[in-house]
Each structure stands twice: as C-alpha cells, then as structure tokens.
mmCIF file of C-alpha atoms in Angstrom:
data_model
loop_
_atom_site.group_PDB
_atom_site.id
_atom_site.type_symbol
_atom_site.label_atom_id
_atom_site.label_comp_id
_atom_site.label_asym_id
_atom_site.label_seq_id
_atom_site.Cartn_x
_atom_site.Cartn_y
_atom_site.Cartn_z
ATOM 1 C CA MET R 1 109.314 111.137 56.104
ATOM 2 C CA LEU R 2 107.442 113.329 58.536
ATOM 3 C CA SER R 3 104.397 111.072 58.502
ATOM 4 C CA VAL R 4 106.542 107.989 59.154
ATOM 5 C CA GLN R 5 108.206 109.675 62.114
ATOM 6 C CA GLY R 6 104.823 110.701 63.446
ATOM 7 C CA ALA R 7 103.540 107.135 63.205
ATOM 8 C CA ALA R 8 106.619 105.820 64.972
ATOM 9 C CA GLN R 9 106.189 108.380 67.722
ATOM 10 C CA ASN R 10 102.526 107.468 68.145
ATOM 11 C CA LYS R 11 103.381 103.772 68.339
ATOM 12 C CA LYS R 12 105.948 104.454 71.068
ATOM 13 C CA ASP R 13 103.417 106.419 73.112
ATOM 14 C CA ASN R 14 100.854 103.628 72.801
ATOM 15 C CA THR R 15 103.409 101.077 73.988
ATOM 16 C CA GLN R 16 104.238 103.217 77.004
ATOM 17 C CA PHE R 17 100.560 103.611 77.832
ATOM 18 C CA ARG R 18 100.004 99.858 77.769
ATOM 19 C CA ARG R 19 102.713 99.398 80.382
ATOM 20 C CA ASN R 20 100.604 101.099 83.043
ATOM 21 C CA TYR R 21 99.317 98.231 85.183
ATOM 22 C CA ILE R 22 97.292 98.007 88.367
ATOM 23 C CA ILE R 23 99.480 95.871 90.621
ATOM 24 C CA ASP R 24 98.502 93.698 93.555
ATOM 25 C CA GLU R 25 99.319 94.407 97.179
ATOM 26 C CA VAL R 26 102.991 95.264 97.691
ATOM 27 C CA VAL R 27 104.975 94.766 100.904
ATOM 28 C CA VAL R 28 108.541 95.645 101.872
ATOM 29 C CA THR R 29 108.996 93.786 105.167
ATOM 30 C CA GLY R 30 109.664 90.319 103.799
ATOM 31 C CA THR R 31 112.592 91.217 101.534
ATOM 32 C CA ARG R 32 113.468 94.854 102.364
ATOM 33 C CA ASN R 33 112.396 95.640 98.786
ATOM 34 C CA GLU R 34 108.927 96.296 97.356
ATOM 35 C CA THR R 35 107.578 92.856 96.453
ATOM 36 C CA ASP R 36 104.235 91.414 95.386
ATOM 37 C CA VAL R 37 102.927 89.612 98.479
ATOM 38 C CA ARG R 38 102.112 86.519 96.374
ATOM 39 C CA HIS R 39 105.784 86.006 95.481
ATOM 40 C CA LEU R 40 107.219 85.937 98.999
ATOM 41 C CA PRO R 41 108.560 82.647 100.424
ATOM 42 C CA MET R 42 107.557 83.566 103.994
ATOM 43 C CA THR R 43 104.195 84.125 105.700
ATOM 44 C CA ILE R 44 103.089 87.773 105.631
ATOM 45 C CA SER R 45 99.939 89.405 107.035
ATOM 46 C CA VAL R 46 98.997 92.937 105.955
ATOM 47 C CA VAL R 47 96.468 95.066 107.858
ATOM 48 C CA GLY R 48 95.405 97.967 105.619
ATOM 49 C CA ARG R 49 94.102 101.456 106.325
ATOM 50 C CA GLN R 50 90.494 100.490 105.666
ATOM 51 C CA GLN R 51 90.619 97.767 108.320
ATOM 52 C CA ILE R 52 92.262 100.150 110.792
ATOM 53 C CA GLU R 53 89.612 102.856 110.322
ATOM 54 C CA LYS R 54 86.708 100.486 110.916
ATOM 55 C CA ARG R 55 87.922 99.390 114.356
ATOM 56 C CA TYR R 56 87.963 102.830 116.058
ATOM 57 C CA GLU R 57 90.875 101.752 118.237
ATOM 58 C CA PRO R 58 93.424 104.416 119.269
ATOM 59 C CA SER R 59 96.074 101.701 119.704
ATOM 60 C CA LEU R 60 97.144 99.235 117.040
ATOM 61 C CA LEU R 61 97.426 96.327 119.464
ATOM 62 C CA PRO R 62 93.779 95.152 119.726
ATOM 63 C CA LEU R 63 93.475 95.284 115.937
ATOM 64 C CA LEU R 64 96.646 93.262 115.367
ATOM 65 C CA THR R 65 95.502 90.635 117.877
ATOM 66 C CA GLU R 66 92.300 90.154 115.854
ATOM 67 C CA GLN R 67 93.709 90.278 112.352
ATOM 68 C CA VAL R 68 97.086 88.515 112.552
ATOM 69 C CA PRO R 69 97.098 84.714 113.086
ATOM 70 C CA GLY R 70 99.530 83.591 115.774
ATOM 71 C CA LEU R 71 99.912 87.088 117.274
ATOM 72 C CA PHE R 72 98.633 87.690 120.799
ATOM 73 C CA THR R 73 98.966 90.914 122.795
ATOM 74 C CA THR R 74 97.902 91.606 126.356
ATOM 75 C CA SER R 75 96.798 94.773 128.105
ATOM 76 C CA ARG R 76 97.046 95.801 131.727
ATOM 77 C CA GLY R 77 93.424 96.771 132.184
ATOM 78 C CA ILE R 78 90.581 98.406 130.307
ATOM 79 C CA MET R 79 93.159 100.177 128.162
ATOM 80 C CA GLY R 80 96.871 100.876 128.085
ATOM 81 C CA TYR R 81 99.656 98.562 127.007
ATOM 82 C CA GLY R 82 103.169 97.563 127.674
ATOM 83 C CA VAL R 83 104.685 99.640 130.441
ATOM 84 C CA SER R 84 103.363 97.546 133.310
ATOM 85 C CA THR R 85 104.258 93.915 133.962
ATOM 86 C CA GLY R 86 101.936 93.626 136.953
ATOM 87 C CA ALA R 87 98.706 93.209 135.007
ATOM 88 C CA ALA R 88 99.857 91.699 131.724
ATOM 89 C CA GLY R 89 101.555 93.709 129.028
ATOM 90 C CA GLY R 90 103.145 91.126 126.758
ATOM 91 C CA MET R 91 103.308 90.285 123.092
ATOM 92 C CA SER R 92 103.984 86.934 121.460
ATOM 93 C CA LEU R 93 104.088 85.705 117.866
ATOM 94 C CA ARG R 94 103.809 81.940 117.424
ATOM 95 C CA GLY R 95 104.800 81.592 121.073
ATOM 96 C CA VAL R 96 107.998 83.636 120.776
ATOM 97 C CA GLY R 97 108.004 86.763 122.880
ATOM 98 C CA GLY R 98 106.248 87.378 126.156
ATOM 99 C CA SER R 99 107.243 90.056 128.648
ATOM 100 C CA PRO R 100 109.663 91.586 128.045
ATOM 101 C CA THR R 101 109.771 90.804 124.339
ATOM 102 C CA ALA R 102 113.195 90.160 122.851
ATOM 103 C CA GLY R 103 112.294 87.936 119.901
ATOM 104 C CA LEU R 104 109.862 90.223 118.075
ATOM 105 C CA LEU R 105 111.228 93.203 116.146
ATOM 106 C CA VAL R 106 109.097 96.302 115.560
ATOM 107 C CA LEU R 107 109.881 98.753 112.756
ATOM 108 C CA ILE R 108 108.461 102.152 111.835
ATOM 109 C CA ASP R 109 108.898 102.707 108.103
ATOM 110 C CA GLY R 110 111.676 100.134 108.208
ATOM 111 C CA HIS R 111 113.572 101.665 111.153
ATOM 112 C CA PRO R 112 114.010 99.414 114.242
ATOM 113 C CA GLN R 113 112.288 100.434 117.478
ATOM 114 C CA TYR R 114 114.027 99.021 120.535
ATOM 115 C CA MET R 115 111.756 99.178 123.598
ATOM 116 C CA GLY R 116 113.318 96.600 125.883
ATOM 117 C CA LEU R 117 112.379 98.457 129.087
ATOM 118 C CA MET R 118 108.682 98.120 128.291
ATOM 119 C CA GLY R 119 106.583 94.993 128.458
ATOM 120 C CA HIS R 120 106.602 94.734 124.668
ATOM 121 C CA PRO R 121 108.064 96.799 121.847
ATOM 122 C CA ILE R 122 104.945 98.478 120.428
ATOM 123 C CA ALA R 123 104.595 101.547 122.643
ATOM 124 C CA ASP R 124 101.292 103.303 123.369
ATOM 125 C CA ALA R 125 102.379 106.172 121.115
ATOM 126 C CA TYR R 126 101.987 103.955 118.045
ATOM 127 C CA GLN R 127 98.498 105.167 117.199
ATOM 128 C CA SER R 128 96.034 104.041 114.585
ATOM 129 C CA MET R 129 95.765 107.504 113.062
ATOM 130 C CA MET R 130 99.460 107.600 112.195
ATOM 131 C CA THR R 131 99.334 104.248 110.411
ATOM 132 C CA GLU R 132 98.685 103.550 106.736
ATOM 133 C CA ARG R 133 99.157 99.802 107.098
ATOM 134 C CA VAL R 134 100.927 97.202 109.230
ATOM 135 C CA GLU R 135 102.992 94.386 107.703
ATOM 136 C CA VAL R 136 103.627 91.381 109.942
ATOM 137 C CA LEU R 137 106.202 88.751 108.977
ATOM 138 C CA ARG R 138 105.359 85.598 110.943
ATOM 139 C CA GLY R 139 108.370 83.416 111.568
ATOM 140 C CA PRO R 140 112.161 83.796 111.945
ATOM 141 C CA ALA R 141 113.694 86.690 110.011
ATOM 142 C CA SER R 142 117.128 86.949 111.621
ATOM 143 C CA VAL R 143 118.984 86.704 108.308
ATOM 144 C CA LEU R 144 117.470 90.014 107.198
ATOM 145 C CA TYR R 145 116.856 91.769 110.520
ATOM 146 C CA GLY R 146 119.197 90.313 113.173
ATOM 147 C CA SER R 147 118.689 88.337 116.378
ATOM 148 C CA ASN R 148 115.771 90.483 117.587
ATOM 149 C CA ALA R 149 113.578 88.980 114.851
ATOM 150 C CA MET R 150 113.522 85.326 115.931
ATOM 151 C CA GLY R 151 109.731 85.389 116.278
ATOM 152 C CA GLY R 152 108.967 87.751 113.421
ATOM 153 C CA VAL R 153 108.798 91.392 112.364
ATOM 154 C CA VAL R 154 106.068 94.031 112.721
ATOM 155 C CA ASN R 155 106.529 96.937 110.284
ATOM 156 C CA ILE R 156 104.323 99.997 110.851
ATOM 157 C CA VAL R 157 104.031 102.071 107.663
ATOM 158 C CA THR R 158 103.029 105.659 108.451
ATOM 159 C CA ARG R 159 100.452 107.660 106.522
ATOM 160 C CA LYS R 160 101.514 110.215 103.942
ATOM 161 C CA GLN R 161 99.605 113.124 102.442
ATOM 162 C CA GLN R 162 99.335 112.289 98.742
ATOM 163 C CA GLU R 163 97.772 115.540 97.517
ATOM 164 C CA GLU R 164 98.702 119.169 98.072
ATOM 165 C CA GLY R 165 97.050 120.672 101.127
ATOM 166 C CA VAL R 166 96.233 119.929 104.754
ATOM 167 C CA ASN R 167 94.198 117.057 106.196
ATOM 168 C CA THR R 168 93.185 116.778 109.851
ATOM 169 C CA ASN R 169 91.476 113.881 111.652
ATOM 170 C CA MET R 170 90.111 114.015 115.190
ATOM 171 C CA GLN R 171 88.320 111.373 117.243
ATOM 172 C CA VAL R 172 86.749 111.556 120.693
ATOM 173 C CA GLY R 173 85.099 108.682 122.533
ATOM 174 C CA TYR R 174 83.586 108.219 125.980
ATOM 175 C CA GLY R 175 82.417 104.984 127.552
ATOM 176 C CA SER R 176 82.341 102.522 130.430
ATOM 177 C CA TYR R 177 84.257 103.192 133.673
ATOM 178 C CA ASN R 178 84.504 106.915 132.892
ATOM 179 C CA THR R 179 86.849 106.118 130.025
ATOM 180 C CA LEU R 180 87.858 108.943 127.696
ATOM 181 C CA GLN R 181 89.827 108.358 124.495
ATOM 182 C CA THR R 182 90.951 111.194 122.220
ATOM 183 C CA GLU R 183 93.339 111.347 119.300
ATOM 184 C CA PHE R 184 94.161 113.574 116.354
ATOM 185 C CA ALA R 185 96.308 113.485 113.242
ATOM 186 C CA ASN R 186 97.418 116.325 110.995
ATOM 187 C CA ARG R 187 98.982 115.727 107.585
ATOM 188 C CA VAL R 188 100.473 118.427 105.362
ATOM 189 C CA LYS R 189 101.916 118.399 101.861
ATOM 190 C CA LYS R 190 103.183 121.590 100.279
ATOM 191 C CA GLY R 191 105.478 121.310 97.322
ATOM 192 C CA ARG R 192 108.336 119.040 98.291
ATOM 193 C CA PHE R 193 107.609 119.296 102.019
ATOM 194 C CA SER R 194 105.382 116.827 103.903
ATOM 195 C CA SER R 195 104.625 116.157 107.558
ATOM 196 C CA ILE R 196 102.427 114.101 109.859
ATOM 197 C CA VAL R 197 101.794 114.898 113.521
ATOM 198 C CA THR R 198 99.595 112.767 115.788
ATOM 199 C CA GLY R 199 98.692 112.952 119.450
ATOM 200 C CA SER R 200 96.445 111.201 121.956
ATOM 201 C CA TYR R 201 95.128 111.504 125.485
ATOM 202 C CA ASN R 202 93.422 108.603 127.278
ATOM 203 C CA GLN R 203 92.167 108.224 130.819
ATOM 204 C CA THR R 204 89.939 105.833 132.774
ATOM 205 C CA ASP R 205 88.842 105.092 136.323
ATOM 206 C CA GLY R 206 89.383 101.394 135.573
ATOM 207 C CA HIS R 207 87.300 98.307 136.305
ATOM 208 C CA ARG R 208 89.148 97.442 139.535
ATOM 209 C CA PRO R 209 89.726 99.608 142.630
ATOM 210 C CA ASP R 210 92.722 101.939 142.599
ATOM 211 C CA MET R 211 93.629 101.398 138.952
ATOM 212 C CA GLU R 212 93.085 104.881 137.554
ATOM 213 C CA PHE R 213 95.004 105.363 134.350
ATOM 214 C CA GLU R 214 96.112 108.387 132.347
ATOM 215 C CA GLN R 215 98.111 108.341 129.150
ATOM 216 C CA TYR R 216 99.595 110.807 126.691
ATOM 217 C CA GLY R 217 101.052 109.898 123.327
ATOM 218 C CA GLY R 218 102.436 111.616 120.266
ATOM 219 C CA TYR R 219 104.300 111.103 117.019
ATOM 220 C CA ALA R 220 105.751 113.489 114.435
ATOM 221 C CA LYS R 221 107.420 112.942 111.083
ATOM 222 C CA LEU R 222 108.744 115.521 108.628
ATOM 223 C CA GLY R 223 109.813 114.904 105.059
ATOM 224 C CA TYR R 224 111.312 116.753 102.137
ATOM 225 C CA GLU R 225 111.587 115.439 98.604
ATOM 226 C CA ILE R 226 114.908 116.347 97.204
ATOM 227 C CA ASN R 227 115.012 115.531 93.513
ATOM 228 C CA SER R 228 81.879 107.507 95.392
ATOM 229 C CA PHE R 229 80.397 107.958 98.328
ATOM 230 C CA TRP R 230 77.283 105.756 97.780
ATOM 231 C CA LYS R 231 78.430 102.142 97.708
ATOM 232 C CA LEU R 232 77.256 98.758 98.820
ATOM 233 C CA TRP R 233 79.800 96.136 99.762
ATOM 234 C CA GLY R 234 80.618 93.452 102.265
ATOM 235 C CA ASP R 235 83.730 91.685 103.522
ATOM 236 C CA VAL R 236 84.313 88.599 105.658
ATOM 237 C CA ASN R 237 87.633 87.461 107.090
ATOM 238 C CA ALA R 238 88.787 84.731 109.463
ATOM 239 C CA ASN R 239 92.024 83.307 110.812
ATOM 240 C CA TYR R 240 93.082 80.509 113.125
ATOM 241 C CA SER R 241 96.362 79.813 114.895
ATOM 242 C CA TRP R 242 97.556 76.839 116.927
ATOM 243 C CA LEU R 243 100.639 76.802 119.108
ATOM 244 C CA TYR R 244 102.371 73.742 120.512
ATOM 245 C CA MET R 245 104.246 74.540 123.736
ATOM 246 C CA GLU R 246 106.528 71.943 125.261
ATOM 247 C CA ASN R 247 106.924 74.375 128.154
ATOM 248 C CA PRO R 248 104.091 76.809 129.009
ATOM 249 C CA VAL R 249 104.514 80.424 127.865
ATOM 250 C CA LEU R 250 102.803 83.139 129.910
ATOM 251 C CA ALA R 251 99.947 84.916 128.089
ATOM 252 C CA ALA R 252 100.351 82.707 124.990
ATOM 253 C CA PRO R 253 97.209 80.826 123.844
ATOM 254 C CA GLY R 254 97.304 77.308 122.473
ATOM 255 C CA HIS R 255 94.485 78.086 120.032
ATOM 256 C CA LYS R 256 93.161 81.385 118.682
ATOM 257 C CA LEU R 257 90.313 81.650 116.182
ATOM 258 C CA TYR R 258 88.986 84.940 114.814
ATOM 259 C CA ALA R 259 86.133 85.555 112.381
ATOM 260 C CA GLY R 260 84.871 88.965 111.347
ATOM 261 C CA ALA R 261 82.484 90.598 108.916
ATOM 262 C CA ASP R 262 82.118 94.132 107.542
ATOM 263 C CA TYR R 263 79.100 95.679 105.836
ATOM 264 C CA SER R 264 78.594 99.133 104.347
ATOM 265 C CA SER R 265 75.652 100.756 102.621
ATOM 266 C CA GLY R 266 75.511 104.440 101.854
ATOM 267 C CA CYS R 267 76.278 106.398 105.014
ATOM 268 C CA TRP R 268 76.157 103.318 107.259
ATOM 269 C CA SER R 269 78.825 100.771 108.031
ATOM 270 C CA VAL R 270 78.870 97.938 110.564
ATOM 271 C CA SER R 271 81.642 95.527 111.517
ATOM 272 C CA THR R 272 81.711 92.678 113.996
ATOM 273 C CA GLY R 273 84.254 90.133 115.144
ATOM 274 C CA LEU R 274 84.285 86.988 117.269
ATOM 275 C CA GLN R 275 87.532 85.800 118.842
ATOM 276 C CA TYR R 276 87.917 82.423 120.560
ATOM 277 C CA VAL R 277 90.962 81.879 122.765
ATOM 278 C CA LYS R 278 91.664 78.429 124.219
ATOM 279 C CA GLY R 279 94.436 77.280 126.512
ATOM 280 C CA LEU R 280 95.814 80.712 127.440
ATOM 281 C CA TYR R 281 98.378 80.322 130.213
ATOM 282 C CA THR R 282 97.676 82.871 132.955
ATOM 283 C CA SER R 283 100.280 81.356 135.285
ATOM 284 C CA VAL R 284 103.308 79.216 134.454
ATOM 285 C CA THR R 285 104.509 78.514 137.990
ATOM 286 C CA LYS R 286 105.677 74.907 137.947
ATOM 287 C CA GLY R 287 103.061 72.610 139.435
ATOM 288 C CA ARG R 288 100.484 75.425 139.574
ATOM 289 C CA GLU R 289 99.925 76.206 135.913
ATOM 290 C CA GLN R 290 96.603 77.886 135.117
ATOM 291 C CA GLN R 291 94.801 78.180 131.786
ATOM 292 C CA GLU R 292 91.852 80.231 130.533
ATOM 293 C CA ASP R 293 89.339 79.721 127.705
ATOM 294 C CA PHE R 294 87.137 82.619 126.614
ATOM 295 C CA VAL R 295 85.177 84.104 123.718
ATOM 296 C CA LEU R 296 85.243 87.825 122.907
ATOM 297 C CA TRP R 297 82.553 89.421 120.736
ATOM 298 C CA ASN R 298 83.001 92.978 119.469
ATOM 299 C CA LEU R 299 80.565 95.113 117.465
ATOM 300 C CA ARG R 300 81.152 98.504 115.836
ATOM 301 C CA GLY R 301 78.879 100.839 113.905
ATOM 302 C CA ASN R 302 79.440 104.075 112.009
ATOM 303 C CA TYR R 303 77.160 106.701 110.438
ATOM 304 C CA ARG R 304 78.544 109.427 108.176
ATOM 305 C CA VAL R 305 76.635 112.615 108.996
ATOM 306 C CA CYS R 306 78.312 114.712 106.305
ATOM 307 C CA ARG R 307 81.487 114.830 104.257
ATOM 308 C CA PHE R 308 83.699 115.712 107.227
ATOM 309 C CA ALA R 309 81.931 114.171 110.240
ATOM 310 C CA SER R 310 80.783 110.708 111.280
ATOM 311 C CA LEU R 311 79.385 109.191 114.470
ATOM 312 C CA PHE R 312 80.570 105.867 115.839
ATOM 313 C CA VAL R 313 79.642 103.433 118.586
ATOM 314 C CA LYS R 314 81.405 100.254 119.654
ATOM 315 C CA GLY R 315 80.966 97.506 122.206
ATOM 316 C CA GLU R 316 83.721 95.184 123.474
ATOM 317 C CA ASN R 317 83.340 91.797 125.195
ATOM 318 C CA LEU R 318 79.586 91.877 124.601
ATOM 319 C CA LEU R 319 79.217 88.353 125.990
ATOM 320 C CA ALA R 320 80.466 89.732 129.338
ATOM 321 C CA GLN R 321 83.064 86.992 129.668
ATOM 322 C CA ARG R 322 84.886 86.661 132.988
ATOM 323 C CA TYR R 323 88.517 85.965 132.214
ATOM 324 C CA GLU R 324 92.087 86.720 133.200
ATOM 325 C CA ILE R 325 95.234 87.066 131.107
ATOM 326 C CA ASN R 326 97.567 87.130 134.094
ATOM 327 C CA ALA R 327 96.355 85.179 137.132
ATOM 328 C CA GLY R 328 94.851 87.491 139.733
ATOM 329 C CA TYR R 329 94.127 90.372 137.344
ATOM 330 C CA SER R 330 90.599 90.148 135.963
ATOM 331 C CA MET R 331 89.707 91.804 132.682
ATOM 332 C CA PRO R 332 86.607 94.026 132.298
ATOM 333 C CA LYS R 333 83.204 92.700 131.267
ATOM 334 C CA ALA R 334 81.195 94.394 128.511
ATOM 335 C CA THR R 335 82.326 97.944 127.738
ATOM 336 C CA PHE R 336 80.785 100.548 125.431
ATOM 337 C CA MET R 337 81.949 103.738 123.780
ATOM 338 C CA GLY R 338 80.509 106.259 121.353
ATOM 339 C CA GLY R 339 81.935 109.372 119.770
ATOM 340 C CA ILE R 340 82.518 111.520 116.728
ATOM 341 C CA ASN R 341 85.200 111.436 114.052
ATOM 342 C CA LEU R 342 86.064 114.652 112.184
ATOM 343 C CA ASN R 343 87.962 114.793 108.897
ATOM 344 C CA PHE R 344 88.589 118.189 107.327
#
C-alpha cells in the first residue's frame, strides 16, 4: 500500500512539473487582463526593456515615435516635450490627437494620467529608466477606457526589482549645443517591500537664439505585498504607417517608415535606425498649408567596460536634414552625445 501511494504521489508531481510552460509575450492593455498578444482582436505594439536600453534616450517619446507604427510625437527643440505649444509639442496616433491631445489616453501601470494642460499627455517625467515596457493599443478603445481613448491607449509599465537587494542605474551624457542629460533610477526589494525612485536633470543652450532650456523630472513608486555575458546576436525591425487625412492635421505625417537594426558581440553593441517622414503638415492654415518631407538617421554604440559600467555614444539626424515640424521653428541638424552608464 505504501509503495502504491508513493507511486501515485510521484506521478502527481511529474504532472505538475510538466505544466510549467514558457509563455509568449503577455500584455494587459488590450483587455485589462493578462493576455497572449497573439490572441488579441486589436492592434498592439509592445516596446520592451531591451529596446529601451539600447536607445539611450531619457524620454520615452523619441523611442515610441520610432518603434510604434502610426504614432508621431513632436518636440519643441533639441530636447524637451509637451509643455510648450509654440515650437511643437504634440502627439498623434493614426491622425487622432495633436496639441492638446484629447483622444489618446496614457496609463501608468493601468492608472489614467490626465495631462490636458500640456501639449500631450506623456509628461517629461516619464523617463526611460522607470519603464519596463510600453504597450500601445492602436485604434479606438473607448469601450474599455472611455472617451479619452478614441485614438488609442499608451500603457507605461514600470520596472520592478525581482530579487532581494538594491539596484541603482545612473546615466550622464553631454553633447551638441552644450546639452547635458542626466538620469538615475534606484530599485529596492526587501521582503514584502519594494520601491522605485527615478530622477532626471536636462539642460541645453538650444540650436536657436534665446531658447535655453532646463528641465527637472522625477517619479517614485512604493509597494508592499500583503499576502551570459558573451553572446552574439542580431535583430532587425521595421514598420510603416500611412494616414489619409480629409482635412490636414498639424504635425501628423501622411507616411512614416522606420527600419532599424541591432548588433551585439561580447562587450560591444551597435544599433541604428532610419526614419522617413513624408507629407508632415507644419501649417494647416486654410489656403496656406505647408508640408515637409525628411529622413532621419540615428546611430548608437555601447561598450561594456566592466560588470557595472558601460560607455555609450549616439548621433541623431546624421544626414543633417533641414526640416520643421511647426512652420517657423527649425529643428537641429546633426547632434552628438557620449556618456557613461553605471549599474550597481
């Protein structure tokens, strides 16, 4: 009898073990429940942590513009987003949005962020270092999220410390036009308690006279739970979006094509991206509409010096394109930045 019971117990354990599966990418934005992205009836784009880290961008906006088809964001100068309508600062998804944005809902861990006073709802404080991934639902989602989601939903999922201990990331970069970008993130997990705190400071002299810019940002989240280094790999991605506009929409392109490639070998990694924008309306004044076509080429490189430090360099608009997003406000030509990233 004992041996039979032992066999039955062993069989049960084996069955339980076989039920441990490696699942595909899971999102929560499309249904408000964790769902395999392949089984969703709507169009979802997911930008993961690995993609975010390779771009060395303190703000999420430039990365989302590259990686999400149909999404276009505008800045007011060499850096900075959203709080100025004078030199762009808009966000559109499939032509819905603009400045200010009322048809595009932004969530942080599923909680709505209403930023109607700003040019668009993703504030400068939404930093790359605080983000684990970004889920973008492209298309109307008012049934699930209300009238603010006519264009779509952007859900920012924050990073969490998975293991016991403390993890700190810091990044400093300096480049063209006396531009300084700094940011840090600190994550803690001790027993049932967890926290993440991020902060940033950015400043630049700007690429036009009298457009000095200074910016501070921060984010904090606390939580309590009640109850191989040497690798060789490559990755290529591309997306295209086309927008038909019966009436012109400011800062919304008719066509946007992006193609990028990533390569890593040992301590080195390189990524590059080419973005083609055609038919971008810089002015929608009736009878005086203006459009821009331009190509943006970006290149980024990284070298890991040791386990906790890496050097990076990046160049933006390397083709030195002359273009405007809002008529009368030119964007900078080629810009460069290099710095160090610490992780300890």
